[in-house]
PDB file of C-alpha atoms in Angstrom:
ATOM      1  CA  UNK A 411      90.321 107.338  98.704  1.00  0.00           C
ATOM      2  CA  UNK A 412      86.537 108.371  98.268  1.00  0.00           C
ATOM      3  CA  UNK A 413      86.227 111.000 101.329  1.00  0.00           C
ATOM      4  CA  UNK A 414      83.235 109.705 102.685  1.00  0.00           C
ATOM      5  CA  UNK A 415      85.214 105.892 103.227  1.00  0.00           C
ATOM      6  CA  UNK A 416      88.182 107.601 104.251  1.00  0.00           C
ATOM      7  CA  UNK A 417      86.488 109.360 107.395  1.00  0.00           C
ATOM      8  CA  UNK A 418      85.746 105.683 108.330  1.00  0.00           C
ATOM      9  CA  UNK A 419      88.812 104.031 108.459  1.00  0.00           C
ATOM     10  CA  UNK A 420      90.137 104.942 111.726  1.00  0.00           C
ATOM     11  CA  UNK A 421      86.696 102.877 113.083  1.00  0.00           C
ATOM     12  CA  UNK A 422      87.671  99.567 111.438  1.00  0.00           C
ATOM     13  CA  UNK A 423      89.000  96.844 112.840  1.00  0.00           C
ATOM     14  CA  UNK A 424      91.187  94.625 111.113  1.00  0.00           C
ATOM     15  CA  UNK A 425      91.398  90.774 111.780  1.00  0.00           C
ATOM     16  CA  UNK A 426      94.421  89.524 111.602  1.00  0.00           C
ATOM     17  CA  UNK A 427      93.502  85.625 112.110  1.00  0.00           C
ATOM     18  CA  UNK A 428      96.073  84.291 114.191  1.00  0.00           C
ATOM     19  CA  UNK A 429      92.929  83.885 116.586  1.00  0.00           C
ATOM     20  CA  UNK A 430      89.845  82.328 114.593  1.00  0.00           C
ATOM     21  CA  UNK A 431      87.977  82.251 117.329  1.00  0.00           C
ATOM     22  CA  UNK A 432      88.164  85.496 118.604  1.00  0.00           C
ATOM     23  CA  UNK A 433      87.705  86.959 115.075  1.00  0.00           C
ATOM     24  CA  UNK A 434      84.666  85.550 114.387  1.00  0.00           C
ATOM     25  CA  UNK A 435      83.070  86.763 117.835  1.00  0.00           C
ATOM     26  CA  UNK A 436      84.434  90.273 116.989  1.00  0.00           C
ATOM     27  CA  UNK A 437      82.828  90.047 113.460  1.00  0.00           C
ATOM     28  CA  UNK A 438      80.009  88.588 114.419  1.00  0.00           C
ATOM     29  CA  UNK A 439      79.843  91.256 117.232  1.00  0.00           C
ATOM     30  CA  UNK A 440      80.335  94.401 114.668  1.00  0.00           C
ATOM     31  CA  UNK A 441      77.800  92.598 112.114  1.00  0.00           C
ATOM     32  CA  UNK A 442      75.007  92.888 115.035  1.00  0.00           C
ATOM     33  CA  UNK A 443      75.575  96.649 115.652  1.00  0.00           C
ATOM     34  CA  UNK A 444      74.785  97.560 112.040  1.00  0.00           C
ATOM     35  CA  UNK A 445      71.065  98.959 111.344  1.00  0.00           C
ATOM     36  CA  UNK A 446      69.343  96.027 110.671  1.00  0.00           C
ATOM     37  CA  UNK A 447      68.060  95.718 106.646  1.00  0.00           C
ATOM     38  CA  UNK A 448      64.602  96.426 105.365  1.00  0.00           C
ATOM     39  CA  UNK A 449      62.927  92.582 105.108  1.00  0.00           C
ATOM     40  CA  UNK A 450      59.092  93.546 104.995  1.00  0.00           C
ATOM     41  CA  UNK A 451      58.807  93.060 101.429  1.00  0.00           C
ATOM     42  CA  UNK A 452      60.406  89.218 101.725  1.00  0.00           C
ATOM     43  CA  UNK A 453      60.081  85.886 103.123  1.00  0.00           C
ATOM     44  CA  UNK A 454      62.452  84.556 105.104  1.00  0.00           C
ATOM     45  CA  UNK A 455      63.007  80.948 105.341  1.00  0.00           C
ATOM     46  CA  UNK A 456      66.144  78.526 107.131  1.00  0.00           C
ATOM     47  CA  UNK A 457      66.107  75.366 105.558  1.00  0.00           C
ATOM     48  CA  UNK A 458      68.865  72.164 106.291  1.00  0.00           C
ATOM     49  CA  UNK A 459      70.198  70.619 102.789  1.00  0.00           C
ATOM     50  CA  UNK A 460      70.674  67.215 103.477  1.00  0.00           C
ATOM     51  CA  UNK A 461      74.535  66.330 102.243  1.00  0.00           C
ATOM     52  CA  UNK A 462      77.549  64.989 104.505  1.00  0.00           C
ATOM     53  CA  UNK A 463      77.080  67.065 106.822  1.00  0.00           C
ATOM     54  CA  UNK A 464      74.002  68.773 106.419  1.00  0.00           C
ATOM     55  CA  UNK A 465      74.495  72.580 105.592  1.00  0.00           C
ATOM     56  CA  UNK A 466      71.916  75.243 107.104  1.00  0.00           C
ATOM     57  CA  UNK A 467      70.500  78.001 104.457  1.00  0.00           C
ATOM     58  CA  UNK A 468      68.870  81.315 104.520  1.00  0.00           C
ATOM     59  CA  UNK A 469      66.113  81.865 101.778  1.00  0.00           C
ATOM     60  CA  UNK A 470      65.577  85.492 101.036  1.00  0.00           C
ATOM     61  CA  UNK A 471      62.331  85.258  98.849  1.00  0.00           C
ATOM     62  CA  UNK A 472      60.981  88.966  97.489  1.00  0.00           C
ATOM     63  CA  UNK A 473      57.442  88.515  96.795  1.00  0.00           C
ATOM     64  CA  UNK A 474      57.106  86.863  92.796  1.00  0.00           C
ATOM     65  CA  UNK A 475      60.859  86.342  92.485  1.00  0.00           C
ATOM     66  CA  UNK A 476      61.663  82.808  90.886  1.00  0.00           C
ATOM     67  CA  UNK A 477      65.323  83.568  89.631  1.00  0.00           C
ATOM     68  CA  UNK A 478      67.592  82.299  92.028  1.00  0.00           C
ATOM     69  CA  UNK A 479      71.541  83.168  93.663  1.00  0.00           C
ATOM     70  CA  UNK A 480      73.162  80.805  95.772  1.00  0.00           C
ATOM     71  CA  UNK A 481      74.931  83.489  97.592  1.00  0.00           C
ATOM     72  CA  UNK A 482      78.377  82.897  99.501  1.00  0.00           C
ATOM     73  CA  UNK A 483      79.267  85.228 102.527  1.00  0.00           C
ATOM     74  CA  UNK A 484      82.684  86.544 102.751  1.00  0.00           C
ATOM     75  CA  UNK A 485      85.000  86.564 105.624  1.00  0.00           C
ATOM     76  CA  UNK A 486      88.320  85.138 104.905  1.00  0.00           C
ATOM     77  CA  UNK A 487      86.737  81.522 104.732  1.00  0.00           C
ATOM     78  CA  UNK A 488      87.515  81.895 108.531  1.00  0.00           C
ATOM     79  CA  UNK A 489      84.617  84.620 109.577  1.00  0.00           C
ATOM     80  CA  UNK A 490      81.005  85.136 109.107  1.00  0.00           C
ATOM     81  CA  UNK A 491      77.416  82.614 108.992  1.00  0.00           C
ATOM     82  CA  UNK A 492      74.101  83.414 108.140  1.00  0.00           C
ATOM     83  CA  UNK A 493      73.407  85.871 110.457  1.00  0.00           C
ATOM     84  CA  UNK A 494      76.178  88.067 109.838  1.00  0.00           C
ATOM     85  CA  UNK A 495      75.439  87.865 105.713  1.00  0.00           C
ATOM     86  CA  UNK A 496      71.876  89.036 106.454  1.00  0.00           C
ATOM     87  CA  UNK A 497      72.884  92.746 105.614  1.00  0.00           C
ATOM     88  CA  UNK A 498      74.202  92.130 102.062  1.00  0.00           C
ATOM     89  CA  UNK A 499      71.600  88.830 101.066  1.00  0.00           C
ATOM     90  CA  UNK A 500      68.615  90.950 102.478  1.00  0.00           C
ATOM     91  CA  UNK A 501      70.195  94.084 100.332  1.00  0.00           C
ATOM     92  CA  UNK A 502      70.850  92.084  97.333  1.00  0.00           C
ATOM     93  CA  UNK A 503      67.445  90.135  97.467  1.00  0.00           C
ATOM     94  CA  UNK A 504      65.598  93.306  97.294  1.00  0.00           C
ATOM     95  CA  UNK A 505      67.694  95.194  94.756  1.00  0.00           C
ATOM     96  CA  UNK A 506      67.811  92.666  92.184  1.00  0.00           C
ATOM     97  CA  UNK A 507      63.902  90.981  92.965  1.00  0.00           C
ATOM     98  CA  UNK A 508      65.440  87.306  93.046  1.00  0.00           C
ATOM     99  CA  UNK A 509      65.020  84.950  95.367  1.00  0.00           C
ATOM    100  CA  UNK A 510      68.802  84.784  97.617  1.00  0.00           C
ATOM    101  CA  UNK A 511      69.745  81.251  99.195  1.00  0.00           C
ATOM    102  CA  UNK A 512      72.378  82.331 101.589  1.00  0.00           C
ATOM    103  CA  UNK A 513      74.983  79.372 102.523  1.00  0.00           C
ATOM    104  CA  UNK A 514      76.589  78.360 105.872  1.00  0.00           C
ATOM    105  CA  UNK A 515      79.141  76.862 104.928  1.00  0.00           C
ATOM    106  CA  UNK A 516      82.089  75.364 106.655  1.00  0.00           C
ATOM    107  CA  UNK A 517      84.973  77.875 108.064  1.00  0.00           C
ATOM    108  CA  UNK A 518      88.642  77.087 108.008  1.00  0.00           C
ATOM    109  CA  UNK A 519      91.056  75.979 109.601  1.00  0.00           C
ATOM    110  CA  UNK A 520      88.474  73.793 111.736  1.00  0.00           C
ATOM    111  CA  UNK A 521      87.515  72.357 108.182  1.00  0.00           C
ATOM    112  CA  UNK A 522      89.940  72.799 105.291  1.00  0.00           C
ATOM    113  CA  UNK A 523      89.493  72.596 101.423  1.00  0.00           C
ATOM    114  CA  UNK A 524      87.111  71.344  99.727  1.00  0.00           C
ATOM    115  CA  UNK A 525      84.990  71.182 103.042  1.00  0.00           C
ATOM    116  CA  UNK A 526      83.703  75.165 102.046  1.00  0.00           C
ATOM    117  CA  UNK A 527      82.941  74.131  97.878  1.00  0.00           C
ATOM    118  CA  UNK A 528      81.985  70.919  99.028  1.00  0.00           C
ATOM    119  CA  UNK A 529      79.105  72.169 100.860  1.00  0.00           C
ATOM    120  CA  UNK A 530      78.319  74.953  98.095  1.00  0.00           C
ATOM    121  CA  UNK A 531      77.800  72.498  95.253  1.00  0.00           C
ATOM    122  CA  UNK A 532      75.465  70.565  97.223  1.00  0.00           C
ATOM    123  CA  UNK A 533      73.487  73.602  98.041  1.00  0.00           C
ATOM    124  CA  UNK A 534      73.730  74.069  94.212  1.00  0.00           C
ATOM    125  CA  UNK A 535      72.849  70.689  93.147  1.00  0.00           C
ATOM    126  CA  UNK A 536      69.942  70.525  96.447  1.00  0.00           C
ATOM    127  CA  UNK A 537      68.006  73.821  94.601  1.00  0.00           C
ATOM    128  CA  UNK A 538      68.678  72.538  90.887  1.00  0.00           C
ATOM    129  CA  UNK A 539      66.664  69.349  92.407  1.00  0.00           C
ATOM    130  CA  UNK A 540      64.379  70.908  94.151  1.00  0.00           C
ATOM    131  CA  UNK A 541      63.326  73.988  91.757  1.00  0.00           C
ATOM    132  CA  UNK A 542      59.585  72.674  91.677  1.00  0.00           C
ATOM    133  CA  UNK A 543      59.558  72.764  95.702  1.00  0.00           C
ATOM    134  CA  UNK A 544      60.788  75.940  96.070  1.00  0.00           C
ATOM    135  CA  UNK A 545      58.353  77.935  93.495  1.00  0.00           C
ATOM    136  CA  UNK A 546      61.991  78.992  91.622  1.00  0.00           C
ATOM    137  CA  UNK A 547      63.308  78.612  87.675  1.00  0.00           C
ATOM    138  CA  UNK A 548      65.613  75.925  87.395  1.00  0.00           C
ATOM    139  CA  UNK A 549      66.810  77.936  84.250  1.00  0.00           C
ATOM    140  CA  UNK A 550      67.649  80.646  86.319  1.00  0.00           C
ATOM    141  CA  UNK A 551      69.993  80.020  89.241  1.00  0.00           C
ATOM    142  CA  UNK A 552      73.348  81.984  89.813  1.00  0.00           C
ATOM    143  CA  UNK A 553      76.394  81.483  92.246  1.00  0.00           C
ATOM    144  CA  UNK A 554      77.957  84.690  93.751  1.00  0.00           C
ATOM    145  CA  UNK A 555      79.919  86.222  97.079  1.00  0.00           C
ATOM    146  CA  UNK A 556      81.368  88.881  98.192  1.00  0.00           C
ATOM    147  CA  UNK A 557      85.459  88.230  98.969  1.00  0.00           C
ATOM    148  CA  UNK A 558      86.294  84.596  99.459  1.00  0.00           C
ATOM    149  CA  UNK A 559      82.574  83.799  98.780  1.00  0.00           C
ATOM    150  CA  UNK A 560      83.505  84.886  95.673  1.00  0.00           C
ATOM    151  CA  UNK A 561      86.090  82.710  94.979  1.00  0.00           C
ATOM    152  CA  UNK A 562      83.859  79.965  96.176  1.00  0.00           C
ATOM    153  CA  UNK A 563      81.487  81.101  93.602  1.00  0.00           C
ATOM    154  CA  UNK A 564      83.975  80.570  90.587  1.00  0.00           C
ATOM    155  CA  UNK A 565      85.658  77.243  92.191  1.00  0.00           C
ATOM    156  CA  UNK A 566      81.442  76.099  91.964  1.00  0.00           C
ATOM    157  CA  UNK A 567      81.199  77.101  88.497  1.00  0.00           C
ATOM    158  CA  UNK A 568      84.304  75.253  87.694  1.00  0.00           C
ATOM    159  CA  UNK A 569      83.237  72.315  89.218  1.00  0.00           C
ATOM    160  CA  UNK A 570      79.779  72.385  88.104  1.00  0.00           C
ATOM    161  CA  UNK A 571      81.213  72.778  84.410  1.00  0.00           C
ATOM    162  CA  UNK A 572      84.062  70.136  85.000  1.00  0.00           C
ATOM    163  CA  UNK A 573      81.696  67.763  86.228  1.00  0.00           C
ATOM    164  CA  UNK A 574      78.508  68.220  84.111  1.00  0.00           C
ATOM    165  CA  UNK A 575      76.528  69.541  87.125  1.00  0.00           C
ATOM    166  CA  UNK A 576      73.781  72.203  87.862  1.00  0.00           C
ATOM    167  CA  UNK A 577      73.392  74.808  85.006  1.00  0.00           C
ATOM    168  CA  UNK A 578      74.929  77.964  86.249  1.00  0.00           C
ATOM    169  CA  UNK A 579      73.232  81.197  84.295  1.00  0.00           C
ATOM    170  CA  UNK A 580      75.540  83.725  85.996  1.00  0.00           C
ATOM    171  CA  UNK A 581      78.382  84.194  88.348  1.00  0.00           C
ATOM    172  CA  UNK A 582      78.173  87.847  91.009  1.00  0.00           C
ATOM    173  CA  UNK A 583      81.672  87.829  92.287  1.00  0.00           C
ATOM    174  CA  UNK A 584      82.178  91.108  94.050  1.00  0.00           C
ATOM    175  CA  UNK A 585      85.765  91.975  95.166  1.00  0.00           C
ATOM    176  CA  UNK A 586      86.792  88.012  94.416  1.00  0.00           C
ATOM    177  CA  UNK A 587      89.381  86.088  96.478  1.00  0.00           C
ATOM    178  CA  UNK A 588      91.063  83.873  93.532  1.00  0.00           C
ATOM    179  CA  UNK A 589      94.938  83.175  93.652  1.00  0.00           C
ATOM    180  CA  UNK A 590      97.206  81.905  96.278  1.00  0.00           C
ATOM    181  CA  UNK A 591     100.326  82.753  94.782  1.00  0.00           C
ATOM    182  CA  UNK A 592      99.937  86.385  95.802  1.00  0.00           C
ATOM    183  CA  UNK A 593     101.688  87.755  92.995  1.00  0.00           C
ATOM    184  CA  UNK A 594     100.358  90.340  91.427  1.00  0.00           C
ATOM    185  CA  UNK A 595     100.921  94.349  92.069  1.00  0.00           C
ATOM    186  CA  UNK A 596      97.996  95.036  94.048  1.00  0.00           C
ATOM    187  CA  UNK A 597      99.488  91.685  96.331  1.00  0.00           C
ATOM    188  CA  UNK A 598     102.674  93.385  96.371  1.00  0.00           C
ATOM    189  CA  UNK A 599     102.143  96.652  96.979  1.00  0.00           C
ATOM    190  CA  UNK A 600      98.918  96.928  99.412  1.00  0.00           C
ATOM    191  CA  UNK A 601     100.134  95.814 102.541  1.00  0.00           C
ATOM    192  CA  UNK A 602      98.499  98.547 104.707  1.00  0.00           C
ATOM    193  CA  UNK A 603      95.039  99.010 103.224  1.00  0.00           C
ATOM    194  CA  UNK A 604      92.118  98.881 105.472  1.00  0.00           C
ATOM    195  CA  UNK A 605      90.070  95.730 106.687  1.00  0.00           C
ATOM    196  CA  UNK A 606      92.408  93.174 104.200  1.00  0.00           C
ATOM    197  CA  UNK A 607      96.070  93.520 103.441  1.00  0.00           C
ATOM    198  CA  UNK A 608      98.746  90.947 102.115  1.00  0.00           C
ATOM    199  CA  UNK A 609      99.426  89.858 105.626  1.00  0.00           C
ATOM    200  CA  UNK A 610      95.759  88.994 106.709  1.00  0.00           C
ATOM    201  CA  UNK A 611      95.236  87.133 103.061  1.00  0.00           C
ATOM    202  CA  UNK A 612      98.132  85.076 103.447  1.00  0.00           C
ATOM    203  CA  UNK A 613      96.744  83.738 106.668  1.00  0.00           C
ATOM    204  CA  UNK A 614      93.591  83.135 105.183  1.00  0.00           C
ATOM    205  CA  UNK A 615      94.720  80.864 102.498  1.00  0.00           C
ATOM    206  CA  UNK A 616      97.115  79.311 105.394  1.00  0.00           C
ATOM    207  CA  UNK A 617      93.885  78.516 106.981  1.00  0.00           C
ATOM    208  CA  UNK A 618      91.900  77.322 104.171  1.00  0.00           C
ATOM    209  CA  UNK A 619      94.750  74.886 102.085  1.00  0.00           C
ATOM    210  CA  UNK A 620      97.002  73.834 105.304  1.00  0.00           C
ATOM    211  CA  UNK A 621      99.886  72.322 103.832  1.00  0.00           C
ATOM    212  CA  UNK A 622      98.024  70.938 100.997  1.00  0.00           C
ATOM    213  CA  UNK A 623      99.281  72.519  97.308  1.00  0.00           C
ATOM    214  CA  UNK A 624      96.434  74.685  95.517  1.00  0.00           C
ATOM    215  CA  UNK A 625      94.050  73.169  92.998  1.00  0.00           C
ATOM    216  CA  UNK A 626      91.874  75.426  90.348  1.00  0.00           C
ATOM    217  CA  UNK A 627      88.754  74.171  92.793  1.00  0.00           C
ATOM    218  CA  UNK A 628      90.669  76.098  95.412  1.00  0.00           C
ATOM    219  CA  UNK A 629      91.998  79.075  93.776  1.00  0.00           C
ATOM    220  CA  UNK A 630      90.092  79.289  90.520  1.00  0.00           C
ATOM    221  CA  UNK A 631      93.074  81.532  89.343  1.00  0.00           C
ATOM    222  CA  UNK A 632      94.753  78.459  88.493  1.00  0.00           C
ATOM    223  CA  UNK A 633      92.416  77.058  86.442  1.00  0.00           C
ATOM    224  CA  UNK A 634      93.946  76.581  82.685  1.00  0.00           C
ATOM    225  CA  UNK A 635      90.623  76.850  80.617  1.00  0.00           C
ATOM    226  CA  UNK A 636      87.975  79.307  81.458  1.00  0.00           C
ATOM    227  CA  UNK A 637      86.260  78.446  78.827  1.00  0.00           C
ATOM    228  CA  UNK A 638      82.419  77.213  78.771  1.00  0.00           C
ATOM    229  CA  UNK A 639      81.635  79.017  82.241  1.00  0.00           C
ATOM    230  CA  UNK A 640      78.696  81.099  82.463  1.00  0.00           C
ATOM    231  CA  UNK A 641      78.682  84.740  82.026  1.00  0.00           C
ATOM    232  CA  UNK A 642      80.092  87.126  85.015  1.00  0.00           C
ATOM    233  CA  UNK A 643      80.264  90.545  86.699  1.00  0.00           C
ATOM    234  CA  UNK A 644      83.386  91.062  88.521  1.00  0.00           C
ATOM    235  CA  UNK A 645      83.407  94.009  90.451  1.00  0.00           C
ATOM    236  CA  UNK A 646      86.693  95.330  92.144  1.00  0.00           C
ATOM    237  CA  UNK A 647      88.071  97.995  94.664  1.00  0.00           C
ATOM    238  CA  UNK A 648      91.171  99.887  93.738  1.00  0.00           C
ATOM    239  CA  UNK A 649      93.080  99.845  97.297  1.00  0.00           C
ATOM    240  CA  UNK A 650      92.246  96.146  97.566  1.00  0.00           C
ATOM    241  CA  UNK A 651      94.939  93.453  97.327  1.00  0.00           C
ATOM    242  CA  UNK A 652      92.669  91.143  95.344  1.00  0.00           C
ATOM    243  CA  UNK A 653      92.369  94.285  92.658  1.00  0.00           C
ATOM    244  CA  UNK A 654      94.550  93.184  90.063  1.00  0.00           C
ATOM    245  CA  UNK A 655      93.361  89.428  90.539  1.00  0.00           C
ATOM    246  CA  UNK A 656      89.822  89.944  90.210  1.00  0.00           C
ATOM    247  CA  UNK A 657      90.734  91.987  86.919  1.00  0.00           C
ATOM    248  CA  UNK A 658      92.637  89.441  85.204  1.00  0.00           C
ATOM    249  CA  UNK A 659      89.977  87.002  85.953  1.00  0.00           C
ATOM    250  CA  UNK A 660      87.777  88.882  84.282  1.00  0.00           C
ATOM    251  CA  UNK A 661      90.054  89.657  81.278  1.00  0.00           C
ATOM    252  CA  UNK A 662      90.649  85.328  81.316  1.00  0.00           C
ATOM    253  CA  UNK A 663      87.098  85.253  81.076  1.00  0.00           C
ATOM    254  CA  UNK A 664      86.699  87.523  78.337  1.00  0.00           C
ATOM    255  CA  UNK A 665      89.206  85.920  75.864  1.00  0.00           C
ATOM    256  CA  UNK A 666      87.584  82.359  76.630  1.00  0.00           C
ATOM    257  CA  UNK A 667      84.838  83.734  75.158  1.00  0.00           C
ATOM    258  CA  UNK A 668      83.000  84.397  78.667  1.00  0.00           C
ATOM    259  CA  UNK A 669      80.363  87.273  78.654  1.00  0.00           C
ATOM    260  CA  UNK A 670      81.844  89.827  81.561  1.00  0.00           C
ATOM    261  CA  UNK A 671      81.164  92.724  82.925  1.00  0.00           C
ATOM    262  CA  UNK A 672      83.912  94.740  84.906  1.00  0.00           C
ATOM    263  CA  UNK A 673      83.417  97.513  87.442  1.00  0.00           C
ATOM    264  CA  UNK A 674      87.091  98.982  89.261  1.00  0.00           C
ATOM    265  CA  UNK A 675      85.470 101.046  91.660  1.00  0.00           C
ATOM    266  CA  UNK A 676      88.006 103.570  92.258  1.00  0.00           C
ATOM    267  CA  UNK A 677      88.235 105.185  95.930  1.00  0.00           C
ATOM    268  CA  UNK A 678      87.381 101.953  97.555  1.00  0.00           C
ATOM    269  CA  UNK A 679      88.809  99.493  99.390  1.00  0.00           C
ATOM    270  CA  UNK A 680      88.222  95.685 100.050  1.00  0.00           C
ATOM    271  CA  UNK A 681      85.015  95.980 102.671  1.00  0.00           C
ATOM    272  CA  UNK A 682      84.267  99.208 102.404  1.00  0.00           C
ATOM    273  CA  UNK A 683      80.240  98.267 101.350  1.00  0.00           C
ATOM    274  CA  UNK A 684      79.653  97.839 105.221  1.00  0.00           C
ATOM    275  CA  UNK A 685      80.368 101.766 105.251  1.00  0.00           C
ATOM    276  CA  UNK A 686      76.280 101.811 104.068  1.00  0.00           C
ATOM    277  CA  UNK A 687      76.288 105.674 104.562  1.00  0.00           C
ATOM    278  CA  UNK A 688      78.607 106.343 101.919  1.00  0.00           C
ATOM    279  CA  UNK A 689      77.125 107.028  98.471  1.00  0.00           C
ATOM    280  CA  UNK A 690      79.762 104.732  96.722  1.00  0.00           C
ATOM    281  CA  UNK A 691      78.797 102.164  99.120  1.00  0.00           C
ATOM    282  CA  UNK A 692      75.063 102.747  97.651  1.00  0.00           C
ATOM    283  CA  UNK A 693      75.713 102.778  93.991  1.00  0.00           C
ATOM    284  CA  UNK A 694      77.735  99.716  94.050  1.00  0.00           C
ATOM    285  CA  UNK A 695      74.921  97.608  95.956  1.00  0.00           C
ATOM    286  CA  UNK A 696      72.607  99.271  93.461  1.00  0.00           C
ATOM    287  CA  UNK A 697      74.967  97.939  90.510  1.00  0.00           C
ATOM    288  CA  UNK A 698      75.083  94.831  92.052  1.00  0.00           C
ATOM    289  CA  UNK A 699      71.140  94.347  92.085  1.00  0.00           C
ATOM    290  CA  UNK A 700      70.742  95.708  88.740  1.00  0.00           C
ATOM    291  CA  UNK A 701      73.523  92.937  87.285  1.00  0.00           C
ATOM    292  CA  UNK A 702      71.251  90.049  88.869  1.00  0.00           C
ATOM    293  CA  UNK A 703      67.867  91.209  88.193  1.00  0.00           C
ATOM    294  CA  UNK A 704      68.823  91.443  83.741  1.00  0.00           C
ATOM    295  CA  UNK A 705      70.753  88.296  84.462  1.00  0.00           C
ATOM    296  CA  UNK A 706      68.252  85.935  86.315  1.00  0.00           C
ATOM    297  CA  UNK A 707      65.001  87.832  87.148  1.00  0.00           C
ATOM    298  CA  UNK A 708      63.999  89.553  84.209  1.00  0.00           C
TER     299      UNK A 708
END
């Protein structure tokens, strides 16, 4: 592990689910003690999108930026909101110069799948509609998230695809949250890494499907034909459970035909960005806004 993460780990707390509730005050709680982000150089805007129900958004606008991200927070589909996403949409705003509409969408198990994707694609469709309104290129609008707003990410760009929606110019899905089944080695093997493990992912997908069988909308893993989505960069930790996932999604990609870049950054683990000290931590948010500005703002 990268020394600089590794001196961390005995500070993190890990959620193990069983009480939603309490995890997302403790997140939400930790999120609030970090050193709030640079937003001097940006507008910031909370908007309502009118769909059933309404879902609140964060616009992170740099100053000229008209590419777009619809940006999906991570947090198990069980943790996190707007406020506690301001770190990485603020960071990710300014590094890539694009304009970063940050979703609330709803948490599990209070609201199951496709509550979560439901409310994504009509953020999606809302800023396709609107592009004129909100000074942004309707040419240039990308879906991304960090963990299982990462998955969310690739169930939207399967469903936009599927159903002839939005055009999608790029998916960001950083350390992606993909496939129920659990099955690959990194699933296997990682069941005491820091922040995520096996255990704490199978409750999250508990939480998210109930007792309802997955769909490719729900874990995009499953989906048959890749083919036709837009192009991606898939970035992945190496002591991460979702490792070995994230890497076949991207090699799936690939021989569809999908444009895809791939970053395994080794010494990591899933989460480890919040460690904002750490110069890994830095070089992969840096990656990350230099992979959105040539895809949408340039």
């Amino acid at each position: 592990m990268d020394p600089e993460l590794e001196a961390f780990v005995p500070l993190l707390v890990k959620a193990d689910l069983t009480d939603p509730v309490t995890d997302r005050k403790n997140y939400a709680e930790r999120a609030a003690a970090a050193p709030a982000p640079d937003t001097s150089r940006m507008e910031i805007e909370d908007r309502t999108v009118p769909a059933d129900p309404d879902v609140p958004v964060r616009i992170y606008r740099p100053n000229g930026a008209r590419g777009t991200i619809i940006w999906l927070h991570g947090g198990a589909w069980v943790m996190g909101d707007l406020d506690t996403d301001r770190h990485f949409s603020a960071r990710l705003a300014a590094g890539a110069g694009t304009v970063v509409i940050s979703v609330d969408y709803r948490r599990s198990p209070e609201h199951r799948f496709p509550a979560a994707l439901d409310d994504t694609y009509a953020v999606l469709t809302w800023t396709a509609e609107h592009a004129a309104e909100l000074d942004i290129d309707p040419n240039r609008i990308a879906v991304g998230g960090h963990s299982a707003g990462a998955g969310l990410a690739a169930a939207v760009a399967l469903r936009a695809r599927d159903q002839q929606g939005p055009a999608i110019r790029f998916q960001l899905l950083n350390q992606p949250l993909l496939d129920d089944r659990q099955d690959t080695w990194s699933q296997r093997n990682f069941t005491d890494t820091p922040l995520h493990d096996r255990d704490t992912l199978t409750a999250a997908w508990r939480h998210y499907l109930g007792s309802e069988p997955a769909t490719p909308c729900a874990a995009p893993a499953r989906a048959d034909d890749l083919s036709g989505l837009p192009p991606a960069y898939v970035a992945t930790a190496e002591f991460d459970p979702l490792r070995d996932e994230g890497i076949t999604y991207a090699l799936r990609l690939l021989q569809a035909g999908v444009p895809v870049e791939l970053h395994q950054w080794p010494g990591t683990f899933h989460g480890s960005l919040a460690v904002l000290s750490a110069d890994v931590s830095q070089r992969q948010f840096a990656e990350l806004g230099v992979a959105l500005r040539r895809a949408v703002a340039e």
